[in-house]
mmCIF file of C-alpha atoms in Angstrom:
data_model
loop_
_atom_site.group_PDB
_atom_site.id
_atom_site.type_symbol
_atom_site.label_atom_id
_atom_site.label_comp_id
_atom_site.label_asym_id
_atom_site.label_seq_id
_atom_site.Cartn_x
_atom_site.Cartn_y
_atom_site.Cartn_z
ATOM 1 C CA UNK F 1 0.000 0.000 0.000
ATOM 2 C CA UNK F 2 1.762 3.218 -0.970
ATOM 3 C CA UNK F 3 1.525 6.596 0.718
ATOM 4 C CA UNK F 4 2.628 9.624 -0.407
ATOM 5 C CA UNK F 5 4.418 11.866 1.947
ATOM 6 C CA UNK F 6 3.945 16.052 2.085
ATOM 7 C CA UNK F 7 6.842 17.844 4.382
ATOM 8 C CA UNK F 8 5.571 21.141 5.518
ATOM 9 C CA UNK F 9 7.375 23.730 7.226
ATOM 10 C CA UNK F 10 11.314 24.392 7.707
ATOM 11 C CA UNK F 11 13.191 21.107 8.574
ATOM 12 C CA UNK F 12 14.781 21.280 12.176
ATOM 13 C CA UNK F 13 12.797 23.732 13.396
ATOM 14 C CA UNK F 14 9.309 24.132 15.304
ATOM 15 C CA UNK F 15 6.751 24.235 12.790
ATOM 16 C CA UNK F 16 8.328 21.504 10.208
ATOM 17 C CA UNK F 17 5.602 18.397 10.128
ATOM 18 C CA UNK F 18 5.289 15.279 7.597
ATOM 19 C CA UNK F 19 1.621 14.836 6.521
ATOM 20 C CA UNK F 20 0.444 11.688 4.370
ATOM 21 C CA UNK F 21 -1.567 11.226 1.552
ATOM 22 C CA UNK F 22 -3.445 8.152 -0.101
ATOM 23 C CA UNK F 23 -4.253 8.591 -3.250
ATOM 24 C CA UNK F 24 -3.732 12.457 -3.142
ATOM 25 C CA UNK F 25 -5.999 12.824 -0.327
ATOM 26 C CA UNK F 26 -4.565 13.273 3.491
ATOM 27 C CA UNK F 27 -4.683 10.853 6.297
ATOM 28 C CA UNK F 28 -4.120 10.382 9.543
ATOM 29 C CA UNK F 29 -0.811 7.708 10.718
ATOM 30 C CA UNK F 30 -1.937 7.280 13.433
ATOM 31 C CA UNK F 31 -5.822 6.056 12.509
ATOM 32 C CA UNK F 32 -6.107 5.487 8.582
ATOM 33 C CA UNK F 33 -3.070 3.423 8.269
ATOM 34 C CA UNK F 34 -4.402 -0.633 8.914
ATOM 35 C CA UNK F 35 -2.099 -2.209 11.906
ATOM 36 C CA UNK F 36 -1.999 -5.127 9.960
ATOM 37 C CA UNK F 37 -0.910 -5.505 6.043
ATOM 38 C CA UNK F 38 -4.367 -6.619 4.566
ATOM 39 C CA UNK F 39 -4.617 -10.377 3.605
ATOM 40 C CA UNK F 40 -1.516 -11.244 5.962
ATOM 41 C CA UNK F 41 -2.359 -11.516 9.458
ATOM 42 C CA UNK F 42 0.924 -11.996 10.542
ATOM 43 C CA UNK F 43 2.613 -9.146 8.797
ATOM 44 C CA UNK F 44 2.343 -5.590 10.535
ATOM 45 C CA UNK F 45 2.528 -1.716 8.822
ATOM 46 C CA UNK F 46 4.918 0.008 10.625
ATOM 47 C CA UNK F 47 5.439 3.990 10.789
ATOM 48 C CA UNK F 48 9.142 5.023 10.839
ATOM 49 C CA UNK F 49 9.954 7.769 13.006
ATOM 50 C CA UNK F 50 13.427 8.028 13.632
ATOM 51 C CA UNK F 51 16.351 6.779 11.242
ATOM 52 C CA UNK F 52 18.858 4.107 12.914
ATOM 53 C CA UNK F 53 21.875 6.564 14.006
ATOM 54 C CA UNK F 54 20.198 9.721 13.720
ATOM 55 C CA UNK F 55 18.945 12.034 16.660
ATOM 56 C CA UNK F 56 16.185 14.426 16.417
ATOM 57 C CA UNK F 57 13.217 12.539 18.302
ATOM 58 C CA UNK F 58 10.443 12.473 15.382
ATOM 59 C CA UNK F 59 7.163 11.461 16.404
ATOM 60 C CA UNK F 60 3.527 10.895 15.656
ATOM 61 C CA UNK F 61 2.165 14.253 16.649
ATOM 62 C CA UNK F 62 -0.947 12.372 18.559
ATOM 63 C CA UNK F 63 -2.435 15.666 19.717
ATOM 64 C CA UNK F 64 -2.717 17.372 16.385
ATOM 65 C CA UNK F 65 -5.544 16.929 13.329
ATOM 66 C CA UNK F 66 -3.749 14.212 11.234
ATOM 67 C CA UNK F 67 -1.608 13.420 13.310
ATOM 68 C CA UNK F 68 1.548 14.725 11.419
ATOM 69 C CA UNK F 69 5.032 12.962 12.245
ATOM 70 C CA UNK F 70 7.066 16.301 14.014
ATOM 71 C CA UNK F 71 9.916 16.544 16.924
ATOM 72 C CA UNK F 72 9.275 16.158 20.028
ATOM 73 C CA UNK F 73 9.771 19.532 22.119
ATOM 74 C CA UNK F 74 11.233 20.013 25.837
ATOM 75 C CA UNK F 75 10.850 23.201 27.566
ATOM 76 C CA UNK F 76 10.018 24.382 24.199
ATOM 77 C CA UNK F 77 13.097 22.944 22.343
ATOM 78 C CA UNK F 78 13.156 20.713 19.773
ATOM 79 C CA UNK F 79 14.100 17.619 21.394
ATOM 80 C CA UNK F 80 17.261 15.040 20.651
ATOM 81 C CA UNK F 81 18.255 12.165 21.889
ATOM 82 C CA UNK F 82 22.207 12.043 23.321
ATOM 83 C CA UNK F 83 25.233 9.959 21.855
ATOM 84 C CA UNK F 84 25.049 7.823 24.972
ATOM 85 C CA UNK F 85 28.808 6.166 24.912
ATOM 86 C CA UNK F 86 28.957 3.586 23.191
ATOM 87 C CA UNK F 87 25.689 4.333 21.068
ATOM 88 C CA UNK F 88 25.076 6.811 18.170
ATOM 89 C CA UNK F 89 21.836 8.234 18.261
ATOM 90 C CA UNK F 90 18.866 5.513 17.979
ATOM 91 C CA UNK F 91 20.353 2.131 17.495
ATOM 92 C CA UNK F 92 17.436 0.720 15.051
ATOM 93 C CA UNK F 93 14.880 2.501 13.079
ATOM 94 C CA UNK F 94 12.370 3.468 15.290
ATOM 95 C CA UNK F 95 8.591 3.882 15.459
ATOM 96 C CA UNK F 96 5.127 2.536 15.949
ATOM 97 C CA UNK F 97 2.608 0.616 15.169
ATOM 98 C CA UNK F 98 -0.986 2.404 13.401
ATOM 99 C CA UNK F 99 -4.169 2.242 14.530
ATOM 100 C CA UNK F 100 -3.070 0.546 18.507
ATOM 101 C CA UNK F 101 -2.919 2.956 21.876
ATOM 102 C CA UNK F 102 -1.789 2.504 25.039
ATOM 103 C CA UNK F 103 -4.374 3.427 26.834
ATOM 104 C CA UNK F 104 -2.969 5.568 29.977
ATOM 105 C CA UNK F 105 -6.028 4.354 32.151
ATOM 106 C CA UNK F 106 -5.131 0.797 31.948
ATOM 107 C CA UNK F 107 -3.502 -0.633 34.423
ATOM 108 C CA UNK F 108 -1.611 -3.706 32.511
ATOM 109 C CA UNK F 109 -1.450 -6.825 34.501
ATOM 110 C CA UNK F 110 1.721 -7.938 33.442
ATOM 111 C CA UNK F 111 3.807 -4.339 34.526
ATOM 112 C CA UNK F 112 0.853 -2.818 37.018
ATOM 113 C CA UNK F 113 1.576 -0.246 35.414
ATOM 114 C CA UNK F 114 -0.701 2.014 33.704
ATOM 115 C CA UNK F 115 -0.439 2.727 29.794
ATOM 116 C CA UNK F 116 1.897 6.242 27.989
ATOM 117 C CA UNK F 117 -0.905 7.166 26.136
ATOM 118 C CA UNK F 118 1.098 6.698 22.865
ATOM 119 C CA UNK F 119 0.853 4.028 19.855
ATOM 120 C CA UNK F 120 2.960 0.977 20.662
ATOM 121 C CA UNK F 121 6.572 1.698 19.595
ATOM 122 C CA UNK F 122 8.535 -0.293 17.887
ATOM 123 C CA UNK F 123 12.439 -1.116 16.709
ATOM 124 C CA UNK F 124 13.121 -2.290 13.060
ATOM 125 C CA UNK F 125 16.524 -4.438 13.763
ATOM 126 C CA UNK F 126 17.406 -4.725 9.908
ATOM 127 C CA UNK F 127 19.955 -3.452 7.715
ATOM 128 C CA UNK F 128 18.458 -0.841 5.982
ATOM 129 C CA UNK F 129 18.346 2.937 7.412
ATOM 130 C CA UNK F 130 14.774 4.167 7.053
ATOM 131 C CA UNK F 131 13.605 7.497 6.223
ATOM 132 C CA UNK F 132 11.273 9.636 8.412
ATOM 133 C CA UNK F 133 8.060 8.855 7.307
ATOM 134 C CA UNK F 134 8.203 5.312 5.997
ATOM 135 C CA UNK F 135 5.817 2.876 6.141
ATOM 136 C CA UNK F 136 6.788 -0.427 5.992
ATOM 137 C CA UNK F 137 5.839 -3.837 6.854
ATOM 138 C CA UNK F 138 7.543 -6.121 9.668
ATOM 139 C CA UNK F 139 7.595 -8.909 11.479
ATOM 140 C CA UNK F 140 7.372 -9.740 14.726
ATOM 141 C CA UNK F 141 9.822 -11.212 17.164
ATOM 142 C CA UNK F 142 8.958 -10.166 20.464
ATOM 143 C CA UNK F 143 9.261 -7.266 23.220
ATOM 144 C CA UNK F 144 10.354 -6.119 25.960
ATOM 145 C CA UNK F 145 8.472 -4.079 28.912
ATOM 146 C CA UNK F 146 10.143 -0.864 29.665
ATOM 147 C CA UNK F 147 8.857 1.011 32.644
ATOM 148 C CA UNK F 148 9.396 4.875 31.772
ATOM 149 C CA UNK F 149 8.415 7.010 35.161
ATOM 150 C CA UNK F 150 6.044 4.705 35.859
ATOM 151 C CA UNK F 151 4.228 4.223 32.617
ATOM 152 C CA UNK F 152 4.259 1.155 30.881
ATOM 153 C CA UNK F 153 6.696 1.470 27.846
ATOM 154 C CA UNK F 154 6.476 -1.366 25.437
ATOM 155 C CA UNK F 155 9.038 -2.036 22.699
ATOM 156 C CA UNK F 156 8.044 -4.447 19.955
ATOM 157 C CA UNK F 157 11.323 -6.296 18.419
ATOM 158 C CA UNK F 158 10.640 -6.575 14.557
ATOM 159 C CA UNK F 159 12.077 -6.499 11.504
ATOM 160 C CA UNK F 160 11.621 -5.198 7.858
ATOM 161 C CA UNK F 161 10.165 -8.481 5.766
ATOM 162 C CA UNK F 162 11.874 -7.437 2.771
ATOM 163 C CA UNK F 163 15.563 -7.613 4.960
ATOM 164 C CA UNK F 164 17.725 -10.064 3.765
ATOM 165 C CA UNK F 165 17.818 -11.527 7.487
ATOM 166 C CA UNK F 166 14.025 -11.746 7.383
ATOM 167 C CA UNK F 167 13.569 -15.454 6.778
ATOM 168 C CA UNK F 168 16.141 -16.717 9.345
ATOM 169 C CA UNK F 169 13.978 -14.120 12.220
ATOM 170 C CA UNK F 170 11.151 -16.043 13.341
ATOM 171 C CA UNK F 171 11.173 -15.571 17.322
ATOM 172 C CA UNK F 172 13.165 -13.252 19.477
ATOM 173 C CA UNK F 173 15.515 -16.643 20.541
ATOM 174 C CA UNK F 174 16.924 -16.069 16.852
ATOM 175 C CA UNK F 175 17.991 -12.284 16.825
ATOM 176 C CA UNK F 176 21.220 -13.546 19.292
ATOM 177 C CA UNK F 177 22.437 -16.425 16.249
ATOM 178 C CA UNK F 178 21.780 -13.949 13.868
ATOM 179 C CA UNK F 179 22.823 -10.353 15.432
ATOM 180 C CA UNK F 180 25.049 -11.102 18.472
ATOM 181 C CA UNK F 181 24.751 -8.737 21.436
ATOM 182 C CA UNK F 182 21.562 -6.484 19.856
ATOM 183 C CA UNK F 183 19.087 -7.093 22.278
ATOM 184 C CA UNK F 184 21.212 -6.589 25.249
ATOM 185 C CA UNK F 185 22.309 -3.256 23.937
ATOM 186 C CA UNK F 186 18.978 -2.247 22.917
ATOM 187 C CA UNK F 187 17.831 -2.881 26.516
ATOM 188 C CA UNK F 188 20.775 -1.663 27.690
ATOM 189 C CA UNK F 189 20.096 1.229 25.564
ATOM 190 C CA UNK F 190 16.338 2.110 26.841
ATOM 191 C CA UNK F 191 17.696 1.926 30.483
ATOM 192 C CA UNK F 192 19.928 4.922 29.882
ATOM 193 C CA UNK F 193 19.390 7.373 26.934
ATOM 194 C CA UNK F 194 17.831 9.774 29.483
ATOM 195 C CA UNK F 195 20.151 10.012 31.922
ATOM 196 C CA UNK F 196 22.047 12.860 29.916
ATOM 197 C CA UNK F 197 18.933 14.523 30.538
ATOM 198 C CA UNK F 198 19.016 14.210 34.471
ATOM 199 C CA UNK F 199 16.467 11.630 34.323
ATOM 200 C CA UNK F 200 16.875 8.188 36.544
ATOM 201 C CA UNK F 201 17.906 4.776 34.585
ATOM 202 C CA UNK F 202 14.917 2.998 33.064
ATOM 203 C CA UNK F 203 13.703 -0.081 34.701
ATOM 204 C CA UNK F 204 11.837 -3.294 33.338
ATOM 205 C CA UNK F 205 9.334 -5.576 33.973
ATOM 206 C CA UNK F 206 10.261 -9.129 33.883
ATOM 207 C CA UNK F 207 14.174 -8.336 35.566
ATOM 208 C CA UNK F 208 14.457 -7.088 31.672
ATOM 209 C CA UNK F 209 13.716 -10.473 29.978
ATOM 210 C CA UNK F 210 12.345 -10.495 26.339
ATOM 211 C CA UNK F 211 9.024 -11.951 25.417
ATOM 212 C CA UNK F 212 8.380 -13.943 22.347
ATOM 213 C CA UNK F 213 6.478 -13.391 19.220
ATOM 214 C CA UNK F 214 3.301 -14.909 21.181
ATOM 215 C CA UNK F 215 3.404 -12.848 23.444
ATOM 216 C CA UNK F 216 4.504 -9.473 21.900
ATOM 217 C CA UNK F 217 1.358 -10.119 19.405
ATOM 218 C CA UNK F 218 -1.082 -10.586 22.030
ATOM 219 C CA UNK F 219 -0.080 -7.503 23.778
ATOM 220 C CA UNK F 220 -0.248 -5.628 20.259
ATOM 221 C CA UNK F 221 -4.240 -7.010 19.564
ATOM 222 C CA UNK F 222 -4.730 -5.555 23.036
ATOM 223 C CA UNK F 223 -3.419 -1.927 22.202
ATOM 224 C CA UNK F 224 -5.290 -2.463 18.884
ATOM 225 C CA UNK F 225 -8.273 -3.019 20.689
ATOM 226 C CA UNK F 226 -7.896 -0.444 23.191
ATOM 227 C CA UNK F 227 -7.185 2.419 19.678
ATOM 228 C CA UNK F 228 -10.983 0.725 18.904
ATOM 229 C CA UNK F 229 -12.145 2.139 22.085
ATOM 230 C CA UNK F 230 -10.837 5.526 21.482
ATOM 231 C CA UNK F 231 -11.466 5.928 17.596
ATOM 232 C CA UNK F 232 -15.105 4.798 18.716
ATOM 233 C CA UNK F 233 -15.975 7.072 21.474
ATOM 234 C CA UNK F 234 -16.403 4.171 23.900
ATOM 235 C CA UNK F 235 -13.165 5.557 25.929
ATOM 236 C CA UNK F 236 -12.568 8.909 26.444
ATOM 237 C CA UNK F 237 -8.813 10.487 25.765
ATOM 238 C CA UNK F 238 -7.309 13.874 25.290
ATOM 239 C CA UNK F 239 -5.778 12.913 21.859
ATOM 240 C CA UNK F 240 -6.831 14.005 18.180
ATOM 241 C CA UNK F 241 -9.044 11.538 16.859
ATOM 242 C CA UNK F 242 -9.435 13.115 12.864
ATOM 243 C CA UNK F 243 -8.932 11.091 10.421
ATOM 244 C CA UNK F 244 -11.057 10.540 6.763
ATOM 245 C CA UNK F 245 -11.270 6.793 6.575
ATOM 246 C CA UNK F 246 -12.589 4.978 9.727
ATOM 247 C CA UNK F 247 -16.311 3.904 9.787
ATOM 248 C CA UNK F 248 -18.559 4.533 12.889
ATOM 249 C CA UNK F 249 -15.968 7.722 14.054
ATOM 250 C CA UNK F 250 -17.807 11.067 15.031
ATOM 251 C CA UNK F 251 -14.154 12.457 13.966
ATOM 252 C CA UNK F 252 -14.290 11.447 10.640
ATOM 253 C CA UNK F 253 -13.561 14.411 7.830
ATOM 254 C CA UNK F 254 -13.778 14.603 3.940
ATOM 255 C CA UNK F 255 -10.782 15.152 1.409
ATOM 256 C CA UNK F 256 -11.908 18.602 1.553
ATOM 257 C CA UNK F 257 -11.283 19.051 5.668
ATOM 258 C CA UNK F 258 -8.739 16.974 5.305
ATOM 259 C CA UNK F 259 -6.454 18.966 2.493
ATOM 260 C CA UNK F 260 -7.194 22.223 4.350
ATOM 261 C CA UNK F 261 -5.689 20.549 7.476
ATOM 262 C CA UNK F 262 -2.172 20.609 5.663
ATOM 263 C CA UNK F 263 -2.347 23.266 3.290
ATOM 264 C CA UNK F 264 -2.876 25.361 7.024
ATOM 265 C CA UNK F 265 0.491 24.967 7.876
ATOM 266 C CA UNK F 266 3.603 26.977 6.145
ATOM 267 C CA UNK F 267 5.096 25.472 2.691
ATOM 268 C CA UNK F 268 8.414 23.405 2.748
ATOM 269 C CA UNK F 269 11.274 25.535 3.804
ATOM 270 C CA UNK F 270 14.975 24.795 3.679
ATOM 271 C CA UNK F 271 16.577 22.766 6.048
ATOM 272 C CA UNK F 272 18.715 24.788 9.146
ATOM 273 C CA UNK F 273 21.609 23.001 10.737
ATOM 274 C CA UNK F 274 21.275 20.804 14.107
ATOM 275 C CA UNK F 275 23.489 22.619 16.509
ATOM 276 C CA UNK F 276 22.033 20.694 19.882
ATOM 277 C CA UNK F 277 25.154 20.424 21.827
ATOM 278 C CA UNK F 278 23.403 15.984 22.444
ATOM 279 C CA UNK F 279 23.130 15.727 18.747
ATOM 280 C CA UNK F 280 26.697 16.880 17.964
ATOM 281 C CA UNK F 281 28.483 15.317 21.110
ATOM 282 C CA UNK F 282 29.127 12.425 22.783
ATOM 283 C CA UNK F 283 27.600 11.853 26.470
ATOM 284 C CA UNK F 284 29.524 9.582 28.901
ATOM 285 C CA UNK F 285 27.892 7.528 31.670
ATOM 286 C CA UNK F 286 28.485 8.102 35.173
ATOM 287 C CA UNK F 287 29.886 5.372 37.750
ATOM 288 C CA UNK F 288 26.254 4.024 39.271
#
């Protein structure tokens, strides 16, 4: 399924957003892409973020009509994510999965831990660097249960099914043969990239173990089911809810609405330099 992508605004800056089209007319990410690749039940659509070793922490703007892919802002900063020694910006492509929420008035069973009120993220572990904006399709290997200041966190393992490693992935017991030492940095990884911000070291549910595929795809149905909820009505949230293709949503808006949505923001600009002193330097752990 191909989606066209419409940058708007000035690249590194506080007003630059990524909009998507179908067919020339706009949609939402977040709600009009499926969560699963239709006619494969086992394959997911993924929206890319954040390119593997780059920075700038892109995101599904969840509280905006259309839900536009922008950076995150601190303190009213763009936001970036530090060169944590040894890493280089994100270690894997990095984004979520459409049309799933986790729903911040759930208290999940497994973490006690309420939800982050966010799609459920996920990192891409192939070879290929992915732009801002892609969608693509992965498979699942499993997760792991971060606990970010006491929010439930979860991080779907998956990979790109058109990677060359694709076939020999099948469970998260197979990323180790395959890529040695990945999933103990990316853990390893989650448990500090804040501290360069002052913030404590991440903890996990299940003393940091790794779930399988089972697993990590029953715990995706239930955000899936949970985005129902919301896009229904049936649970109330403070996030934007527009989009122009789900049946049965009081939010729903024409090609019309929808094109006015982007064509309200300011035309493409050109790109200013990153001069964040964490995107441009290297951050070095402290003794625990």
């Amino acid at each position: 399924m191909a989606y066209q992508l419409e940058e708007r605004g000035t690249p590194n800056t506080l007003d630059y957003r990524i909009y998507y089209k179908k067919d020339g007319v706009a949609l939402s990410p977040f709600h009009d892409i499926p969560w699963k690749v239709e006619g494969n039940e086992t394959t997911y659509n993924m929206v890319v973020e954040v390119p593997r070793w780059s920075n700038a922490k892109m995101e599904i703007a969840t509280t905006e009509k259309l839900n536009p892919i922008k950076q995150d802002t601190k303190k009213g900063k763009l936001r970036y994510v530090a060169n944590t020694y040894p890493y280089k910006g994100y270690i894997w492509n990095y984004g979520a999965i459409p049309q799933t929420w986790e729903n911040p008035s759930h208290v999940d069973p497994n973490t006690g831990q309420t939800g982050d009120n966010d799609p459920i993220d996920v990192c891409e572990i192939g070879s290929k660097v992915h732009a801002s904006g892609a969608v693509i399709q992965v498979k699942v290997l499993g997760i792991l249960a971060m606990i970010d200041e006491g929010e439930t966190d979860w991080k779907v393992i998956a990979i790109d099914v058109n990677d060359p490693d694709a076939a020999k992935l099948n469970d998260i017991n197979d990323v180790e043969k395959i890529k040695p030492n990945y999933l103990d940095d990316t853990r390893n990884w989650f448990r500090v990239y804040k501290v360069a911000d002052g913030k404590p070291y991440n903890s996990f549910a299940f003393d940091g173990a790794y779930k399988d595929r089972a697993f990590a795809e029953k715990i995706i149905a239930e955000t899936n089911v949970f985005w129902k909820d919301m896009i229904s009505g049936t649970t109330a949230c403070n996030l934007d809810i527009t989009n122009t293709t789900c049946q049965g949503s009081h939010s729903k808006i024409d090609s019309t609405a929808a094109g006015q949505v982007v064509s309200a923001n300011p035309p493409l600009g050109k790109a200013v330099p990153i001069q964040d002193e964490k995107a441009c330097a290297c951050f070095f752990l402290p003794k625990e």
